[in-house]
């Protein structure tokens, strides 16, 4: 089969997903898993393995995200019902004022997504947006898109998240340079993203919708809310534990000592996202019991409601992961690499080509991290260095990261996290989330090109 065949399979898979979800209104899980099976049947491989590998890919994705999503859903539900989320919202509104609430949410996502995966950040912060809407009764689209924008930027640009960390290693970029330049490129992206969020909010003034079939609680009186430190604890504790694990891991690379080994082992256990979120969930459940006077049976019902909502999201995101995996089985990565064979491109054309390759890979298989790693490996193999480019190779890395934001749709778990936890339909998400990430990507591309030209760092 030629290099064009994987693109034909890609087109068939995309058309089936879009047709089932948008035209026939089939549930997203059924549409994605059916499309994954069709793509797998069209992809190379032994016929007896083609359906089996869909289930294996589904299980692999569910295994990596399931526990975190379920526990984070419990944390979010408890934050809402205990009044913890409302306490946090009222506190930063008191400091910043209502007009700057979206900026505060975007900044929160921007900072938290540096050590924590985007999915977890959105799960932890979206209750704040929902509580803020309950308080103000307006700007819900602005609040949820602002959270998503801030989280998406640093998740793809700033180590120690896996994508930028991999690029720094593969392209030979100093970690400090990657962090500083990635943050610098991310700042104009955040400004452009917030402006886009405000525009979308004016064009699509949507109300907040109940999640899991249950209405959100009415706002409580100020004296009924937990103290700020207790409200923040379920949000900040997992961030601190996961960050400590990351930092000790980086520290270990700088040297060794007699006491560092035990510290690393403890940090690796407590900083595992699954355990960190479990500890957070226990604290959140204890808080809602204490503040609302719930009995164990009532707490179980509250937890079950959260898990029911989380279960649907886990099914959809795992099906999206299976669909992306089957596109990889069809040879999309090799086909894209064939379009840009080895050889040195002109310096600034290299940035545009890297952006395009990452965008195609992201659109095809749904994962920004996979798109980043594949594109960075390809251009590293092509010999891209600061000396050959005429500007620091860190700008190539930021361009790849920005390209990996383009094309977020039904095969991207982030798309479904935004849609389902945000309470938006698939069509509403395609009209908000997908173009928002394109604005972020194009802004980041422009900032990277400008930086390579004006501040080449070589």
Coordinates of C-alpha atoms in Angstrom, one line a residue:
X1 CA 0.0 0.0 0.0
X2 CA 1.2 3.5 -0.9
X3 CA 1.7 6.4 1.5
X4 CA -1.7 7.8 0.4
X5 CA -3.7 4.9 1.8
X6 CA -3.4 5.9 5.5
X7 CA -4.8 9.3 4.6
X8 CA -7.8 7.5 2.9
X9 CA -8.4 5.5 6.1
X10 CA -8.1 8.7 8.1
X11 CA -10.7 10.4 5.9
X12 CA -13.1 7.4 6.2
X13 CA -12.7 7.3 10.0
X14 CA -13.2 11.1 10.4
X15 CA -16.3 11.0 8.1
X16 CA -17.8 8.1 10.1
X17 CA -17.3 9.8 13.5
X18 CA -18.7 13.1 12.3
X19 CA -21.6 11.5 10.5
X20 CA -22.7 9.3 13.4
X21 CA -22.4 12.0 16.0
X22 CA -23.5 15.2 14.2
X23 CA -25.9 13.8 11.6
X24 CA -27.4 10.7 13.2
X25 CA -27.0 11.8 16.8
X26 CA -25.5 8.5 17.9
X27 CA -23.9 8.6 21.3
X28 CA -20.2 9.5 21.2
X29 CA -19.0 6.3 22.8
X30 CA -20.8 4.1 20.2
X31 CA -19.7 6.4 17.3
X32 CA -16.0 6.3 18.4
X33 CA -15.8 2.6 19.2
X34 CA -17.6 1.7 15.9
X35 CA -15.3 4.0 14.0
X36 CA -12.2 2.5 15.7
X37 CA -13.3 -1.0 14.7
X38 CA -13.8 0.2 11.1
X39 CA -10.4 1.9 10.9
X40 CA -8.8 -1.2 12.5
X41 CA -10.4 -3.5 9.8
X42 CA -9.0 -1.2 7.1
X43 CA -5.6 -1.0 8.7
X44 CA -2.8 -3.6 8.1
X45 CA -2.4 -6.6 10.3
X46 CA -3.7 -10.1 10.9
X47 CA -7.4 -10.3 10.5
X48 CA -7.9 -12.2 13.7
X49 CA -6.2 -9.3 15.7
X50 CA -8.0 -6.4 14.2
X51 CA -11.0 -6.2 16.6
X52 CA -8.9 -7.5 19.6
X53 CA -6.5 -4.6 19.3
X54 CA -9.4 -2.1 19.6
X55 CA -10.4 -3.6 22.9
X56 CA -6.8 -3.6 24.1
X57 CA -6.3 0.1 23.1
X58 CA -9.6 0.9 24.9
X59 CA -8.4 -0.8 28.0
X60 CA -5.0 0.8 27.9
X61 CA -6.5 4.3 27.7
X62 CA -9.1 3.6 30.4
X63 CA -6.4 2.2 32.6
X64 CA -4.3 5.3 32.4
X65 CA -7.2 7.8 32.9
X66 CA -10.0 6.0 34.7
X67 CA -8.9 6.2 38.4
X68 CA -7.9 9.9 38.1
X69 CA -11.1 10.9 36.3
X70 CA -13.3 9.0 38.8
X71 CA -11.5 10.4 41.9
X72 CA -11.3 14.0 40.5
X73 CA -15.1 13.8 39.8
X74 CA -15.7 12.9 43.5
X75 CA -13.4 15.8 44.5
X76 CA -15.3 18.2 42.3
X77 CA -18.7 17.0 43.4
X78 CA -17.8 17.3 47.1
X79 CA -16.3 20.8 46.5
X80 CA -19.6 21.9 45.1
X81 CA -21.8 20.4 47.8
X82 CA -19.6 21.3 50.8
X83 CA -19.4 24.9 49.6
X84 CA -15.6 24.7 49.2
X85 CA -15.6 25.8 45.6
X86 CA -17.9 28.7 46.5
X87 CA -15.5 29.7 49.3
X88 CA -12.6 29.8 46.8
X89 CA -14.6 31.8 44.3
X90 CA -15.8 34.3 46.8
X91 CA -12.2 34.7 48.1
X92 CA -10.6 35.6 44.8
X93 CA -13.6 37.6 43.8
X94 CA -13.2 39.6 46.9
X95 CA -9.5 40.2 46.0
X96 CA -9.8 40.6 42.2
X97 CA -13.3 41.7 41.6
X98 CA -15.9 40.0 39.4
X99 CA -14.6 41.7 36.2
X100 CA -11.3 39.9 36.5
X101 CA -12.7 36.4 37.4
X102 CA -12.0 35.0 34.0
X103 CA -8.4 36.2 34.2
X104 CA -8.0 34.5 37.6
X105 CA -9.4 31.2 36.2
X106 CA -7.1 31.3 33.2
X107 CA -4.1 32.1 35.4
X108 CA -5.0 29.2 37.7
X109 CA -5.2 26.8 34.8
X110 CA -1.9 28.2 33.4
X111 CA 0.0 27.6 36.6
X112 CA -1.6 24.3 37.7
X113 CA -1.1 22.6 34.3
X114 CA 2.7 22.9 34.6
X115 CA 3.0 20.0 37.0
X116 CA -0.4 18.4 36.5
X117 CA -2.0 16.8 33.5
X118 CA -4.6 19.0 31.7
X119 CA -7.5 16.6 32.4
X120 CA -6.9 16.7 36.1
X121 CA -6.5 20.5 36.1
X122 CA -9.9 21.0 34.3
X123 CA -11.6 18.6 36.7
X124 CA -10.3 20.4 39.7
X125 CA -11.1 23.9 38.4
X126 CA -14.4 23.5 36.6
X127 CA -16.4 23.4 39.9
X128 CA -15.1 26.9 40.5
X129 CA -16.6 28.0 37.2
X130 CA -19.9 26.3 38.0
X131 CA -20.0 27.9 41.5
X132 CA -19.2 31.3 40.0
X133 CA -22.0 31.0 37.5
X134 CA -24.4 30.0 40.4
X135 CA -23.3 33.3 42.1
X136 CA -23.4 35.6 39.1
X137 CA -25.7 33.8 36.6
X138 CA -23.7 34.9 33.6
X139 CA -20.5 34.3 31.6
X140 CA -20.4 30.5 32.0
X141 CA -18.8 30.0 28.5
X142 CA -16.2 32.6 29.4
X143 CA -15.3 30.9 32.6
X144 CA -15.0 27.3 31.3
X145 CA -13.1 28.3 28.2
X146 CA -10.7 30.5 30.3
X147 CA -9.8 27.5 32.4
X148 CA -9.3 25.3 29.3
X149 CA -7.1 28.0 27.6
X150 CA -4.8 28.4 30.6
X151 CA -4.4 24.7 31.1
X152 CA -3.8 23.8 27.4
X153 CA -1.1 26.4 27.0
X154 CA 1.3 25.2 29.7
X155 CA 0.4 21.5 29.2
X156 CA 2.0 21.7 25.8
X157 CA 4.7 24.3 26.3
X158 CA 6.3 24.1 29.8
X159 CA 8.1 21.2 31.4
X160 CA 7.7 19.0 33.4
X161 CA 4.7 17.8 31.5
X162 CA 5.7 14.9 29.2
X163 CA 5.5 16.6 25.8
X164 CA 7.8 19.6 26.5
X165 CA 10.0 17.5 28.7
X166 CA 10.5 15.0 25.8
X167 CA 11.3 17.8 23.4
X168 CA 13.9 19.3 25.7
X169 CA 15.7 16.0 25.9
X170 CA 15.4 15.0 22.3
X171 CA 16.4 18.4 20.8
X172 CA 19.1 19.1 23.4
X173 CA 17.4 22.1 25.0
X174 CA 18.4 23.2 28.6
X175 CA 15.5 22.6 30.9
X176 CA 15.6 26.2 32.2
X177 CA 15.6 27.6 28.7
X178 CA 12.6 25.4 27.8
X179 CA 10.7 26.6 30.9
X180 CA 11.5 30.3 30.4
X181 CA 10.9 30.5 26.7
X182 CA 7.8 28.2 26.9
X183 CA 6.3 30.5 29.5
X184 CA 7.2 33.6 27.5
X185 CA 5.5 32.2 24.4
X186 CA 2.6 31.2 26.5
X187 CA 1.8 34.6 27.8
X188 CA 0.7 36.2 24.5
X189 CA -1.2 33.0 23.9
X190 CA -3.1 33.5 27.1
X191 CA -3.9 37.1 26.3
X192 CA -5.2 36.2 22.8
X193 CA -7.1 33.2 24.4
X194 CA -8.9 35.4 26.9
X195 CA -9.9 37.8 24.2
X196 CA -11.3 34.9 22.2
X197 CA -13.1 33.5 25.3
X198 CA -14.8 36.8 25.8
X199 CA -15.9 37.0 22.1
X200 CA -17.3 33.4 22.3
X201 CA -19.1 34.2 25.5
X202 CA -20.9 37.1 23.7
X203 CA -21.7 35.0 20.7
X204 CA -22.8 31.9 22.7
X205 CA -24.4 33.0 26.0
X206 CA -25.1 29.5 27.3
X207 CA -26.3 28.7 30.9
X208 CA -24.7 26.2 33.1
X209 CA -26.3 22.7 32.9
X210 CA -26.6 20.1 35.6
X211 CA -24.2 17.2 35.4
X212 CA -25.1 13.6 36.2
X213 CA -28.8 14.3 36.2
X214 CA -28.7 16.2 39.5
X215 CA -29.1 19.9 40.0
X216 CA -26.2 21.8 41.5
X217 CA -26.8 23.0 45.1
X218 CA -28.0 26.5 45.7
X219 CA -25.4 29.0 47.0
X220 CA -24.9 28.9 50.8
X221 CA -24.6 31.7 53.3
X222 CA -21.0 32.8 54.0
X223 CA -21.0 31.4 57.5
X224 CA -22.0 28.0 56.2
X225 CA -18.9 27.6 54.0
X226 CA -15.7 25.8 55.0
X227 CA -12.6 28.0 55.8
X228 CA -10.5 28.9 52.8
X229 CA -7.5 26.6 53.8
X230 CA -9.8 23.6 54.0
X231 CA -11.6 24.5 50.7
X232 CA -8.2 24.8 48.9
X233 CA -6.7 21.6 50.4
X234 CA -8.3 19.1 48.0
X235 CA -7.2 21.3 45.1
X236 CA -3.7 22.1 46.2
X237 CA -2.6 18.9 47.9
X238 CA -2.5 16.7 44.8
X239 CA -0.8 19.5 42.9
X240 CA 1.9 19.7 45.7
X241 CA 2.3 15.9 45.9
X242 CA 2.6 15.5 42.1
X243 CA 4.9 18.5 41.8
X244 CA 7.1 17.1 44.6
X245 CA 7.5 13.9 42.7
X246 CA 8.4 15.7 39.6
X247 CA 11.0 18.0 41.3
X248 CA 12.6 15.2 43.2
X249 CA 12.9 13.2 40.0
X250 CA 14.7 16.2 38.3
X251 CA 16.8 16.6 41.4
X252 CA 17.9 12.9 41.2
X253 CA 19.3 13.6 37.7
X254 CA 21.6 16.2 39.2
X255 CA 23.4 13.8 41.5
X256 CA 23.0 11.2 44.2
X257 CA 23.3 10.9 48.0
X258 CA 22.6 8.5 50.8
X259 CA 19.3 10.1 51.7
X260 CA 18.0 10.9 48.3
X261 CA 17.0 7.3 47.4
X262 CA 14.4 7.0 50.2
X263 CA 13.0 10.5 49.5
X264 CA 12.6 9.6 45.8
X265 CA 10.7 6.4 46.7
X266 CA 8.3 8.2 49.0
X267 CA 7.8 11.0 46.5
X268 CA 7.1 8.5 43.8
X269 CA 4.3 6.8 45.9
X270 CA 2.7 10.0 47.3
X271 CA 3.1 11.9 44.0
X272 CA 1.4 9.2 41.9
X273 CA -1.6 11.0 40.5
X274 CA -3.9 8.1 41.4
X275 CA -2.9 8.1 45.1
X276 CA -2.7 11.9 45.3
X277 CA -6.3 12.2 44.0
X278 CA -7.4 9.5 46.4
X279 CA -6.1 11.4 49.4
X280 CA -7.7 14.6 48.0
X281 CA -11.0 12.7 47.6
X282 CA -10.9 11.5 51.2
X283 CA -10.4 15.1 52.4
X284 CA -13.2 16.4 50.2
X285 CA -15.6 13.7 51.4
X286 CA -14.7 14.4 55.0
X287 CA -15.3 18.1 54.5
X288 CA -18.7 17.6 52.9
X289 CA -19.7 15.3 55.7
X290 CA -18.6 17.7 58.4
X291 CA -20.1 20.9 56.8
X292 CA -23.4 19.4 55.6
X293 CA -23.9 16.9 58.4
X294 CA -24.2 14.0 55.9
X295 CA -24.5 10.4 57.1
X296 CA -22.5 7.6 55.4
X297 CA -25.5 6.6 53.3
X298 CA -26.0 10.1 52.0
X299 CA -22.2 10.4 51.3
X300 CA -22.4 7.1 49.3
X301 CA -25.3 8.6 47.2
X302 CA -23.3 11.8 46.5
X303 CA -20.3 9.7 45.5
X304 CA -22.3 7.5 43.3
X305 CA -23.7 10.5 41.4
X306 CA -20.2 11.7 40.8
X307 CA -19.0 8.3 39.6
X308 CA -22.0 8.0 37.3
X309 CA -21.0 11.2 35.5
X310 CA -17.3 10.1 35.5
X311 CA -18.2 6.7 34.0
X312 CA -19.6 8.2 30.9
X313 CA -16.6 10.4 30.4
X314 CA -14.2 7.5 31.0
X315 CA -16.0 5.4 28.3
X316 CA -16.0 8.3 25.8
X317 CA -12.3 9.2 26.3
X318 CA -11.2 5.6 26.3
X319 CA -13.1 5.1 23.0
X320 CA -11.4 8.2 21.6
X321 CA -8.1 6.7 22.6
X322 CA -8.9 3.5 20.8
X323 CA -9.9 5.4 17.7
X324 CA -6.6 7.3 17.8
X325 CA -4.6 4.1 18.3
X326 CA -6.3 2.4 15.3
X327 CA -5.4 5.4 13.2
X328 CA -1.8 4.9 14.3
X329 CA -2.1 1.2 13.3
X330 CA -3.2 2.4 9.8
X331 CA 0.2 4.1 9.4
X332 CA -0.7 7.7 9.8
X333 CA 2.7 8.6 11.4
X334 CA 4.7 7.0 8.7
X335 CA 2.6 8.6 6.0
X336 CA 3.2 12.1 7.5
X337 CA 6.9 11.4 7.8
X338 CA 7.0 10.4 4.1
X339 CA 5.6 13.9 3.2
X340 CA 8.7 15.5 4.9
X341 CA 11.6 13.1 4.2
X342 CA 15.1 13.7 5.6
X343 CA 17.0 16.8 4.6
X344 CA 17.4 20.3 5.8
X345 CA 14.6 22.8 5.2
X346 CA 15.2 26.5 5.1
X347 CA 15.3 27.9 8.7
X348 CA 11.9 29.6 9.0
X349 CA 10.3 27.0 6.7
X350 CA 11.4 24.5 9.2
X351 CA 9.2 26.1 11.9
X352 CA 6.2 26.2 9.5
X353 CA 6.7 22.6 8.5
X354 CA 7.0 21.5 12.2
X355 CA 3.8 23.3 13.0
X356 CA 2.0 21.6 10.1
X357 CA 3.3 18.1 10.9
X358 CA 2.3 18.4 14.6
X359 CA -1.1 19.8 13.6
X360 CA -1.8 16.9 11.2
X361 CA -0.7 14.3 13.8
X362 CA -2.9 15.9 16.5
X363 CA -5.9 16.0 14.2
X364 CA -5.4 12.4 13.1
X365 CA -4.9 10.7 16.4
X366 CA -6.1 13.1 19.1
X367 CA -3.1 13.2 21.6
X368 CA -1.0 16.4 21.8
X369 CA 1.7 14.5 23.6
X370 CA 2.0 11.9 20.9
X371 CA 2.0 14.6 18.2
X372 CA 4.8 16.4 20.1
X373 CA 6.9 13.4 20.6
X374 CA 6.6 12.1 17.0
X375 CA 7.3 15.5 15.4
X376 CA 10.2 16.3 17.7
X377 CA 11.8 12.9 17.0
X378 CA 11.4 13.5 13.2
X379 CA 13.0 16.9 13.2
X380 CA 15.7 15.8 15.6
X381 CA 16.5 13.0 13.1
X382 CA 16.7 15.6 10.4
X383 CA 19.5 17.3 12.2
X384 CA 17.8 20.4 13.4
X385 CA 20.2 22.3 15.8
X386 CA 20.7 25.9 16.8
X387 CA 23.7 26.1 14.5
X388 CA 21.9 24.9 11.4
X389 CA 18.8 26.9 12.0
X390 CA 20.3 30.2 12.9
X391 CA 18.2 30.6 16.0
X392 CA 17.8 28.6 19.2
X393 CA 16.2 25.2 18.7
X394 CA 13.9 26.0 21.6
X395 CA 11.8 27.9 19.1
X396 CA 11.4 24.7 17.1
X397 CA 10.1 23.1 20.2
X398 CA 7.6 25.8 21.0
X399 CA 6.3 25.7 17.4
X400 CA 5.8 22.0 17.6
X401 CA 3.9 22.4 20.9
X402 CA 1.7 25.1 19.3
X403 CA 1.0 22.8 16.3
X404 CA -0.1 20.1 18.6
X405 CA -3.0 22.3 19.8
X406 CA -4.6 22.4 16.3
X407 CA -7.4 19.9 15.4
X408 CA -9.0 19.1 18.8
X409 CA -12.2 17.3 18.1
X410 CA -13.9 14.0 18.8
X411 CA -10.8 11.8 19.0
X412 CA -9.2 14.1 21.6
X413 CA -9.8 13.2 25.3
X414 CA -9.4 16.9 26.1
X415 CA -12.3 17.7 23.8
X416 CA -14.6 15.3 25.7
X417 CA -13.4 16.4 29.1
X418 CA -14.2 20.0 28.1
X419 CA -17.6 19.0 26.6
X420 CA -18.9 16.6 29.3
X421 CA -17.5 18.3 32.4
X422 CA -18.4 21.7 31.0
X423 CA -21.9 20.6 30.2
X424 CA -21.7 21.6 26.5
X425 CA -22.9 19.6 23.5
X426 CA -20.6 18.3 20.9
X427 CA -21.7 21.0 18.4
X428 CA -21.2 23.7 21.1
X429 CA -17.7 22.4 21.9
X430 CA -16.8 22.4 18.2
X431 CA -17.8 26.0 18.0
X432 CA -15.9 27.0 21.2
X433 CA -13.1 24.7 22.2
X434 CA -11.8 23.7 18.8
X435 CA -11.5 27.3 17.4
X436 CA -10.1 28.6 20.7
X437 CA -7.2 26.1 20.5
X438 CA -6.6 27.2 16.9
X439 CA -6.3 30.8 18.1
X440 CA -3.9 29.8 20.8
X441 CA -1.8 27.7 18.3
X442 CA -1.6 30.5 15.6
X443 CA -0.7 33.1 18.3
X444 CA 2.0 30.8 19.6
X445 CA 3.3 30.2 16.1
X446 CA 3.5 34.0 15.5
X447 CA 5.3 34.5 18.9
X448 CA 7.8 31.7 18.1
X449 CA 8.6 33.2 14.6
X450 CA 8.9 36.6 16.1
X451 CA 11.2 35.4 18.9
X452 CA 13.4 33.4 16.4
X453 CA 13.8 36.6 14.4
X454 CA 14.2 39.2 17.0
X455 CA 15.7 37.2 19.9
X456 CA 17.5 34.2 18.3
X457 CA 19.5 33.4 21.5
X458 CA 22.5 32.2 19.4

